[in-house]
Tab-separated table of C-alpha atoms in Angstrom:
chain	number	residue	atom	x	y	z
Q	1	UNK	CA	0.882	53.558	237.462
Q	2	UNK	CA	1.476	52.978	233.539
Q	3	UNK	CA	1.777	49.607	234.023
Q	4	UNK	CA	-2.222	50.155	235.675
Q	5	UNK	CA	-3.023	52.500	232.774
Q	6	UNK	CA	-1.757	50.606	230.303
Q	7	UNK	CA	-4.062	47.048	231.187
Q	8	UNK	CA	-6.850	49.542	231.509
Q	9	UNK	CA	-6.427	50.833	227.674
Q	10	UNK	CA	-5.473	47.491	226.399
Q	11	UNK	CA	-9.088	46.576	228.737
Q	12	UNK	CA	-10.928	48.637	227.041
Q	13	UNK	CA	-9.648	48.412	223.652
Q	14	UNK	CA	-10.444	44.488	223.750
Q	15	UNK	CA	-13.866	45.366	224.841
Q	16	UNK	CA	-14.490	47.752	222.001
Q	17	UNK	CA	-13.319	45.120	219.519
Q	18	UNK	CA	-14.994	42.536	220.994
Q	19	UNK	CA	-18.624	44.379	220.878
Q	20	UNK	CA	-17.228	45.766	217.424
Q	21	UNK	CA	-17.219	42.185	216.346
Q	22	UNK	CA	-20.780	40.914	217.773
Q	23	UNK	CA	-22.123	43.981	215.792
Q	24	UNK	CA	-20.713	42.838	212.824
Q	25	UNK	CA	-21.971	39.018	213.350
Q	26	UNK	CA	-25.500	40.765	213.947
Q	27	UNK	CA	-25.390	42.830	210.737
Q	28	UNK	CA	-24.276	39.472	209.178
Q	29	UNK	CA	-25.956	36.662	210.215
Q	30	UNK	CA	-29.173	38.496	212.290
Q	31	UNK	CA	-30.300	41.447	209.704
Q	32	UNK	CA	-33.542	40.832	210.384
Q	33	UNK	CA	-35.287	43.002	212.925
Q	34	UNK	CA	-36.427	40.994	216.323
Q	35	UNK	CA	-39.910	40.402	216.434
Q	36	UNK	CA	-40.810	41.865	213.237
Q	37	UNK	CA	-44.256	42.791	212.298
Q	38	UNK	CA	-45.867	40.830	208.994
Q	39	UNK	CA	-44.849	42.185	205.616
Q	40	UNK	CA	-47.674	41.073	204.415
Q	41	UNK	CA	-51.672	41.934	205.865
Q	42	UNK	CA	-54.325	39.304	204.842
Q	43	UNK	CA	-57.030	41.046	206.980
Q	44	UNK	CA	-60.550	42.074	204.947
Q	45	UNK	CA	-60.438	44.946	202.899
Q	46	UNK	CA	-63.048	46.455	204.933
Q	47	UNK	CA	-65.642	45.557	207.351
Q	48	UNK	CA	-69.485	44.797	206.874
Q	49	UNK	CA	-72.530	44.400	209.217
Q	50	UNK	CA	-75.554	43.463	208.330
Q	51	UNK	CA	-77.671	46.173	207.640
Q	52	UNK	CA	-79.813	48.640	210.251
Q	53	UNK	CA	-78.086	46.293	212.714
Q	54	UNK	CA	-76.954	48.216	215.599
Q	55	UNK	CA	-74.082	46.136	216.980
Q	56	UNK	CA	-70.866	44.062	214.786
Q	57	UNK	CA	-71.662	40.700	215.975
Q	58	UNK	CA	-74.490	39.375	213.537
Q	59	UNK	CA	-77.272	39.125	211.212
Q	60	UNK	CA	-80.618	40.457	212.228
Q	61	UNK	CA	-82.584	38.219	214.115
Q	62	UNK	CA	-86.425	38.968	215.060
Q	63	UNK	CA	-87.405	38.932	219.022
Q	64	UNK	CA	-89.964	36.552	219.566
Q	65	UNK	CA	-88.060	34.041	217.377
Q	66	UNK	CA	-89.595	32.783	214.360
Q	67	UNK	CA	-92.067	29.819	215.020
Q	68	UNK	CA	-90.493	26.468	214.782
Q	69	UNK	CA	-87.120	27.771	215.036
Q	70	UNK	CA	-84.363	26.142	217.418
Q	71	UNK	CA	-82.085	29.179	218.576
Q	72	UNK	CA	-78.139	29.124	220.061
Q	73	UNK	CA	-76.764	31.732	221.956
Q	74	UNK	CA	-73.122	32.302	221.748
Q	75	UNK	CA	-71.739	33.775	224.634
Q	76	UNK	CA	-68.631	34.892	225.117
Q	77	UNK	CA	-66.120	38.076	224.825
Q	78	UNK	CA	-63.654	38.768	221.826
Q	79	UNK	CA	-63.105	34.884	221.000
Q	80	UNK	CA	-66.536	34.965	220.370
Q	81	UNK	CA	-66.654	38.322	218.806
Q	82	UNK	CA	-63.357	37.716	216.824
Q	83	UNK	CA	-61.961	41.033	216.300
Q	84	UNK	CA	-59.887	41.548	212.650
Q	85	UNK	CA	-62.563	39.171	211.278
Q	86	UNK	CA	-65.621	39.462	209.411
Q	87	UNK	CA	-68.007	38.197	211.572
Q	88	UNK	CA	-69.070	35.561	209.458
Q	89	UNK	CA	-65.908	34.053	209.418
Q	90	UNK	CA	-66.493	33.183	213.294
Q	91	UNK	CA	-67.322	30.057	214.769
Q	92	UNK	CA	-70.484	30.879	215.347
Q	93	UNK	CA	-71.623	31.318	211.550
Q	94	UNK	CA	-69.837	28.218	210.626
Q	95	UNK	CA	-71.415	26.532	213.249
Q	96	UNK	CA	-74.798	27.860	211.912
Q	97	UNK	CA	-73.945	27.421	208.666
Q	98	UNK	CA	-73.446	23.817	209.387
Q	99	UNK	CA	-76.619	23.250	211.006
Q	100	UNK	CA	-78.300	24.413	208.351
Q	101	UNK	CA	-77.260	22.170	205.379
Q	102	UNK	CA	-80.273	20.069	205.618
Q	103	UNK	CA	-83.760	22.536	204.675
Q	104	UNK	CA	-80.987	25.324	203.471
Q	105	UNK	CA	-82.724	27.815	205.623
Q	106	UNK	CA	-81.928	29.571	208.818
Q	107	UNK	CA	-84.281	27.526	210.519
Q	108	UNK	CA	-81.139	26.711	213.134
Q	109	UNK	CA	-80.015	30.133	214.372
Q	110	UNK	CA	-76.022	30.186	216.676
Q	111	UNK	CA	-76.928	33.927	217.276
Q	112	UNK	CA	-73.359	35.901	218.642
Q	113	UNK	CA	-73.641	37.353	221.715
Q	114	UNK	CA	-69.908	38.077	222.313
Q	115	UNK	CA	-68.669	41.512	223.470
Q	116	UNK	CA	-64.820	42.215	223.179
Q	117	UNK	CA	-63.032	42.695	226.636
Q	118	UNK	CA	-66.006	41.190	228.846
Q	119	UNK	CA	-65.581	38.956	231.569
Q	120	UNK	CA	-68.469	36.094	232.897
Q	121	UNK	CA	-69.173	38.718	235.502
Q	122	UNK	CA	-70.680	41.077	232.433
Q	123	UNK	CA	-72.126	37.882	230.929
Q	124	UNK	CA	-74.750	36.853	233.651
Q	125	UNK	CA	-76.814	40.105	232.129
Q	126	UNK	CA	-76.144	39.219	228.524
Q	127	UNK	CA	-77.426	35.211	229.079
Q	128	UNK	CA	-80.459	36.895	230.413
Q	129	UNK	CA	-81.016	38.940	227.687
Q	130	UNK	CA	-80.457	35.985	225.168
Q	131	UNK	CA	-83.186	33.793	227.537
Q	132	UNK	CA	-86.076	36.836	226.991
Q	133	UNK	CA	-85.180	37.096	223.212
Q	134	UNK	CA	-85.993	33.207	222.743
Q	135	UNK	CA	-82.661	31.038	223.380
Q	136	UNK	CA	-83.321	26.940	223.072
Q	137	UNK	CA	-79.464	26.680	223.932
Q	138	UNK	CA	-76.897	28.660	225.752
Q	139	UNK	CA	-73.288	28.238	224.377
Q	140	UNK	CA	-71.355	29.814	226.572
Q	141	UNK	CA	-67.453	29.996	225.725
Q	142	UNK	CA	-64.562	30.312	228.249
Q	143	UNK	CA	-61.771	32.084	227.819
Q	144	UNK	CA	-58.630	32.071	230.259
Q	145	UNK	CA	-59.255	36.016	231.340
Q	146	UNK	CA	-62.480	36.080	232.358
Q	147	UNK	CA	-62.260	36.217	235.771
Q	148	UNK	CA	-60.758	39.829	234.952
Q	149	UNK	CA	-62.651	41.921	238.060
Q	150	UNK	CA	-63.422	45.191	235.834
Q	151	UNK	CA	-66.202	47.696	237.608
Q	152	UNK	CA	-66.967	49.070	234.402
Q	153	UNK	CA	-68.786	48.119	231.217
Q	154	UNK	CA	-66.187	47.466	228.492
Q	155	UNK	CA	-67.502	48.768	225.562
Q	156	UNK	CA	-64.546	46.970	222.517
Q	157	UNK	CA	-61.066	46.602	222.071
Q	158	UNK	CA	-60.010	50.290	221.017
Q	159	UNK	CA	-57.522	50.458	217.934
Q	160	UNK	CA	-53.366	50.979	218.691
Q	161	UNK	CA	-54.367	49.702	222.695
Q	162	UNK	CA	-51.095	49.061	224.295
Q	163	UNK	CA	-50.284	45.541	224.589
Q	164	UNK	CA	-48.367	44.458	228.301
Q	165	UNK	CA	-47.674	41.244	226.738
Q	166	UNK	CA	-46.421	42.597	222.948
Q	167	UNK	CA	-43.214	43.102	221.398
Q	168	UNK	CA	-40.689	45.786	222.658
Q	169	UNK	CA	-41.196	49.088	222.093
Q	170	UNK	CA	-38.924	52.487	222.599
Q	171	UNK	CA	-38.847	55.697	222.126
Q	172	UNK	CA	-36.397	58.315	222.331
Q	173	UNK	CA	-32.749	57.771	222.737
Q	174	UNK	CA	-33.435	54.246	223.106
Q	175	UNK	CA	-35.036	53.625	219.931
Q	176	UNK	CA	-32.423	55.719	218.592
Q	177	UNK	CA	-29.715	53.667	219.997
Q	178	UNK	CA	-31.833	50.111	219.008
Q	179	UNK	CA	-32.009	51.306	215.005
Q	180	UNK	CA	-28.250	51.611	215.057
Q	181	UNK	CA	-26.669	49.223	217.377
Q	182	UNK	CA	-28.177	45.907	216.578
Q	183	UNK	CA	-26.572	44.249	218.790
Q	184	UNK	CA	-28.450	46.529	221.990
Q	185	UNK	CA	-31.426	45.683	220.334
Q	186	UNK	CA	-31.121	41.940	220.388
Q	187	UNK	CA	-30.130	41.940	223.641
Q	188	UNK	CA	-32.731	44.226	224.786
Q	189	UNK	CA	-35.238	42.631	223.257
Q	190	UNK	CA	-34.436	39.021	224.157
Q	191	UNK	CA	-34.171	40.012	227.966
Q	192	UNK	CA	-37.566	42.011	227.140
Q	193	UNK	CA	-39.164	38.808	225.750
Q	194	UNK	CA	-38.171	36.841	228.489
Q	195	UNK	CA	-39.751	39.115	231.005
Q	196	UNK	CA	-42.940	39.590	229.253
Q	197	UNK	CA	-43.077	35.486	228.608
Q	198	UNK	CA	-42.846	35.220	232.687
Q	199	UNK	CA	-45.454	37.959	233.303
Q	200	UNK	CA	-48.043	36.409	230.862
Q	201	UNK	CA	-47.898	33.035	232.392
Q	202	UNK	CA	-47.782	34.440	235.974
Q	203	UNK	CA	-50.706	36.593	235.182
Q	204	UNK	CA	-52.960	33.920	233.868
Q	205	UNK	CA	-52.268	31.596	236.736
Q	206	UNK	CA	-53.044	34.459	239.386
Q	207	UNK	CA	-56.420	34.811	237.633
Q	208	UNK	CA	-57.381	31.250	238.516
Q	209	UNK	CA	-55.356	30.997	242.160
Q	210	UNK	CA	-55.857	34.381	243.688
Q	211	UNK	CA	-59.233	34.664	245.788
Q	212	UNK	CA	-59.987	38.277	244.501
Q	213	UNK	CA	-60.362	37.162	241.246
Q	214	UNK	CA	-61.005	33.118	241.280
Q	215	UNK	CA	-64.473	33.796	243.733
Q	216	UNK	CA	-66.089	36.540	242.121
Q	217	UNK	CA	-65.694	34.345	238.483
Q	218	UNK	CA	-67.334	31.388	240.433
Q	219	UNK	CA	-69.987	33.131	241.963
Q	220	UNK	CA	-70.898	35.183	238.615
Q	221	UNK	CA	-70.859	31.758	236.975
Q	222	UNK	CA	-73.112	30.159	239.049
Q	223	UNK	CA	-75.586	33.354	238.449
Q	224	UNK	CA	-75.272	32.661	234.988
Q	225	UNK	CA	-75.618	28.821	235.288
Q	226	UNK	CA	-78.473	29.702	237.896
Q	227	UNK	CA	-80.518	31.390	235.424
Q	228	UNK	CA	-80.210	29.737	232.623
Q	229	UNK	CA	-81.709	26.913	234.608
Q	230	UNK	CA	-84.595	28.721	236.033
Q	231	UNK	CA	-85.392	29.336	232.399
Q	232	UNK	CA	-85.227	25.704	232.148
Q	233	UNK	CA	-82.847	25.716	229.582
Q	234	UNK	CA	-79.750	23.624	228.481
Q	235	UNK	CA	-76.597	24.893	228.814
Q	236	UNK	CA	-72.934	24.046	227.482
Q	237	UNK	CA	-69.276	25.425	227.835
Q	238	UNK	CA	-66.982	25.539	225.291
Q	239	UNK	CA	-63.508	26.623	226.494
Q	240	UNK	CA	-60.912	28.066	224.038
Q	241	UNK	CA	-56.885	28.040	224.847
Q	242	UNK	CA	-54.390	31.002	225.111
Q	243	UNK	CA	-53.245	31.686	221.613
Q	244	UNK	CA	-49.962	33.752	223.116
Q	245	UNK	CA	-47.712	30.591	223.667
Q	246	UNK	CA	-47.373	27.641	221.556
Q	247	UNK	CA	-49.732	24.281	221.937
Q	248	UNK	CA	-47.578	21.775	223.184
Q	249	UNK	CA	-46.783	20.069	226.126
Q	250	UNK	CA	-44.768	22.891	227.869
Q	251	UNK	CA	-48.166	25.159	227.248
Q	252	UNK	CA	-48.138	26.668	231.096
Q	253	UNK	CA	-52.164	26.392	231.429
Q	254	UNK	CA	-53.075	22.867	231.862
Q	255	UNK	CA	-53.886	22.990	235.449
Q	256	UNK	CA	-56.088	26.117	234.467
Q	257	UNK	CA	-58.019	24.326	232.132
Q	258	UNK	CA	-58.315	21.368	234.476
Q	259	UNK	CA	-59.447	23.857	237.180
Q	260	UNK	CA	-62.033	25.275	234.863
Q	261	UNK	CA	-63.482	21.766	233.378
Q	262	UNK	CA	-63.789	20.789	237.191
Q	263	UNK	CA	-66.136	24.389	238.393
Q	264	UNK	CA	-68.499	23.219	235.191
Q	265	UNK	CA	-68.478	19.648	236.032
Q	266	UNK	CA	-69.365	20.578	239.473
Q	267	UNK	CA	-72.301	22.758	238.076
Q	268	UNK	CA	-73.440	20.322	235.906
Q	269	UNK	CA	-72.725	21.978	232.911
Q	270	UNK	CA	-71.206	19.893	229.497
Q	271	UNK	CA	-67.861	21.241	229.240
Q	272	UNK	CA	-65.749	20.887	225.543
Q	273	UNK	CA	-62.025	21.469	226.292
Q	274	UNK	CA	-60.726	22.922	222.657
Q	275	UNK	CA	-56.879	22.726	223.546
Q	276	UNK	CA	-55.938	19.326	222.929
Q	277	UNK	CA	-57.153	19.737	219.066
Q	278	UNK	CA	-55.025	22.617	218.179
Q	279	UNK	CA	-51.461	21.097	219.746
Q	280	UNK	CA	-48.866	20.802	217.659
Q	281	UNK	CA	-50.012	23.625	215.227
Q	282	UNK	CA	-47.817	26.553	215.117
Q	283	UNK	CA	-48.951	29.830	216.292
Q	284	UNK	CA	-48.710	31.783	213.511
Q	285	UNK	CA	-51.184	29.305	211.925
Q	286	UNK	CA	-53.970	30.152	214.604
Q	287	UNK	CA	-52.962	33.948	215.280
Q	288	UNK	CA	-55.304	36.665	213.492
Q	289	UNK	CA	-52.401	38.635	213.060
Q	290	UNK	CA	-49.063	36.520	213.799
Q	291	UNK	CA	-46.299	37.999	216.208
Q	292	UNK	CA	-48.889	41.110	216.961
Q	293	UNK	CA	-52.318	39.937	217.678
Q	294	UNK	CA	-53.137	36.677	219.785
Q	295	UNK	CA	-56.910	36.240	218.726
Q	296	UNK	CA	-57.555	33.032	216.760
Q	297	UNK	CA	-57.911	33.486	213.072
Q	298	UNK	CA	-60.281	31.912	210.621
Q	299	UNK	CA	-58.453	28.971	210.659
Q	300	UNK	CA	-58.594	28.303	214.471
Q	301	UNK	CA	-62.943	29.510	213.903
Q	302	UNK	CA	-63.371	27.018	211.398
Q	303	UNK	CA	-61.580	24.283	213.859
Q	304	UNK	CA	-63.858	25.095	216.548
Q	305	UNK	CA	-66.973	25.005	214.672
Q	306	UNK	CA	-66.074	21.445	213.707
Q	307	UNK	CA	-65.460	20.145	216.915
Q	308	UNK	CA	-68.166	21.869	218.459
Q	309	UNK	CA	-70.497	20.499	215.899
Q	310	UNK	CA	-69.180	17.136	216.530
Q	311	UNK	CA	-68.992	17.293	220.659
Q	312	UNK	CA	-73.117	18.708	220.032
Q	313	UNK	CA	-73.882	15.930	218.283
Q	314	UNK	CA	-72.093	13.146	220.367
Q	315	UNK	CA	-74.483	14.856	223.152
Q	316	UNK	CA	-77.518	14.724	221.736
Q	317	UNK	CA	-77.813	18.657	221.693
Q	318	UNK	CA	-79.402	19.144	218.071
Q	319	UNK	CA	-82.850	18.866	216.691
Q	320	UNK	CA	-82.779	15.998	214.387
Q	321	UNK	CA	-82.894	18.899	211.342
Q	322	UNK	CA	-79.454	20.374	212.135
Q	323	UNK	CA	-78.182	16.788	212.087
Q	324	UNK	CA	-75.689	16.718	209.215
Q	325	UNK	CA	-76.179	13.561	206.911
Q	326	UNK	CA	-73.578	13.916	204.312
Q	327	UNK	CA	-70.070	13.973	205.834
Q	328	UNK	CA	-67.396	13.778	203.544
Q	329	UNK	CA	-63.675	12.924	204.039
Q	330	UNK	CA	-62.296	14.640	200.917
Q	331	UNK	CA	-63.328	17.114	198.648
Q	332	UNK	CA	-61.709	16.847	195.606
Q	333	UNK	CA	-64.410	17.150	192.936
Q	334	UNK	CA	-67.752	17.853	192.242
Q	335	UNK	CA	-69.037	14.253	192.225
Q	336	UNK	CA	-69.233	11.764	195.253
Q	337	UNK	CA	-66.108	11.680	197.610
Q	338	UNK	CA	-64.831	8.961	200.325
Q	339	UNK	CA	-67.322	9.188	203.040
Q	340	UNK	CA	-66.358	10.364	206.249
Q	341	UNK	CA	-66.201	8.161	209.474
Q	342	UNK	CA	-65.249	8.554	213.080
Q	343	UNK	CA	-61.553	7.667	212.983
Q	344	UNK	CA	-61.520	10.493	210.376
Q	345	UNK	CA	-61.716	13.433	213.010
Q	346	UNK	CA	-59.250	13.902	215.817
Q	347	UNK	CA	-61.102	13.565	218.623
């Protein structure tokens, strides 16, 4: 019986010195929280929309368009939108911007159309509503949620939401326990990462592979695709990646993208795949807010513009007047630069 006793002490013992030690190790060598939010916030000081305008997404824009104009609709939801940005930092100003360089005037309008938290199935109406008000072009940008089945009408992304797919978070006693006992929160937090990592990619595939959600995205899109032709009207698709995981070869939605390239193919609608130009490029590059919010930045904006400009062009999309004729491959100076070519842009 002491003997028993005895090995159960000297058990127990070993095991408190043993997790003493990993604390110590984690106080050493891992002071750093686990997932740590930014020290640092380069978001705008505040917010501006243009003025009288009811809505965040643009500049005022008159309904019927202006004569001789040549007018874009972006559609799309918050990769469009871009949430934590000042909408002229989006993709859809540059792109605007950019077609503009030659008379300097607005005479080439990429109007934004996005709506945080929409999926194509809220879109159909939207693309209809950009048709009446005078659209020469419908953009329409993919992201890989929007077969979300939602029977309401999302009206933004509300501040503090909870994210499924964010950082651990406790509360009580367990948050408690996590300030003080490092090593409970490393743990906790790894096997918390690794879950959340799992459930991210498995929800994204089940949009694409479950029924309830995969035919309900291809019928709305064929509505929208449907009307836009009946308008007799060009359409394009611009599909953005998943900002959550990193670009590389191990990035779980390939097949996804694949799947979606094919449904616009088989409409007949131009499809630009955006992943390939961002891999390699660390997340925290791309993220609006790194570690905490998965939205592409400015950075990632200005990258799509370009390539979308580009991809237009190859296609024969533009009027001749948005065609850019100065391309430069540096800009070093105020006077003349290397010119740009093709083999200058990874394409």
């Amino acid at each position: 019986m002491k003997k028993a006793l005895s090995g159960t002490v000297i058990s127990l013992i070993g095991t408190v010195i043993t997790l003493l030690f990993l604390e110590l190790v984690m106080r050493l060598f891992m002071a750093k929280p686990t997932n740590p939010e930014p020290a640092w916030n380069d978001r705008p000081l505040f917010y501006f929309r243009a003025q009288g305008m009811p809505g965040m997404q643009d500049f005022s824009y008159t309904v019927p368009k202006p004569e001789g104009a040549f007018r874009i609709a972006a559609i799309g939801d918050s990769f469009t939108f871009a949430p934590y940005m000042q909408f002229t930092d989006t993709y859809v100003k540059k792109l605007e911007t950019m077609l503009n360089l030659r008379d300097g005037s607005r005479g080439t309008q990429v109007i934004n159309y996005g709506v945080p938290a929409y999926s194509t199935s809220h879109e159909v109406s939207v693309v209809q509503r950009a048709l009446h008000e005078g659209a020469d072009l419908i953009l329409l940008q993919i992201t890989l949620n929007d077969p979300e089945v939602k029977h309401h009408t999302p009206q933004g992304i509300r501040e503090n939401m909870d994210d499924r797919f964010g950082p651990l978070k406790l509360t009580g006693t367990m948050e408690w326990l996590q300030s003080y006992w490092k090593t409970f929160g490393f743990v906790a937090s790894r096997i918390h990462n690794t879950k959340t990592h799992n459930e991210y990619i498995k929800y994204f595939n089940d949009l694409f592979e479950n029924p309830r959600s995969w035919n309900p995205f291809t019928e709305s899109m064929k509505r929208l695709v449907e009307s836009v032709r009946q308008a007799n009207k060009p359409i394009i698709a611009v599909v953005f990646p998943l900002f959550g995981l990193p670009m590389d070869d191990a990035y779980p939605f390939h097949s996804i993208h694949e799947k979606v390239r094919n449904l616009m193919r088989d409409l007949s609608v131009p499809v630009l795949d955006l992943s390939p130009m961002y891999k390699g490029i660390p997340l925290e590059r791309l993220q609006v807010i790194p570690g905490v919010d998965r939205h592409p930045n400015e950075i990632a904006h200005r990258m799509a513009a370009e390539k979308i400009y580009l991809w237009m062009e190859d296609q024969k999309l533009l009027p001749e007047i948005a065609i850019i004729s100065e391309k430069f491959a540096t800009r070093l100076g105020i006077d003349q630069q290397r010119p740009w070519a093709r083999n200058d842009a990874q394409l």
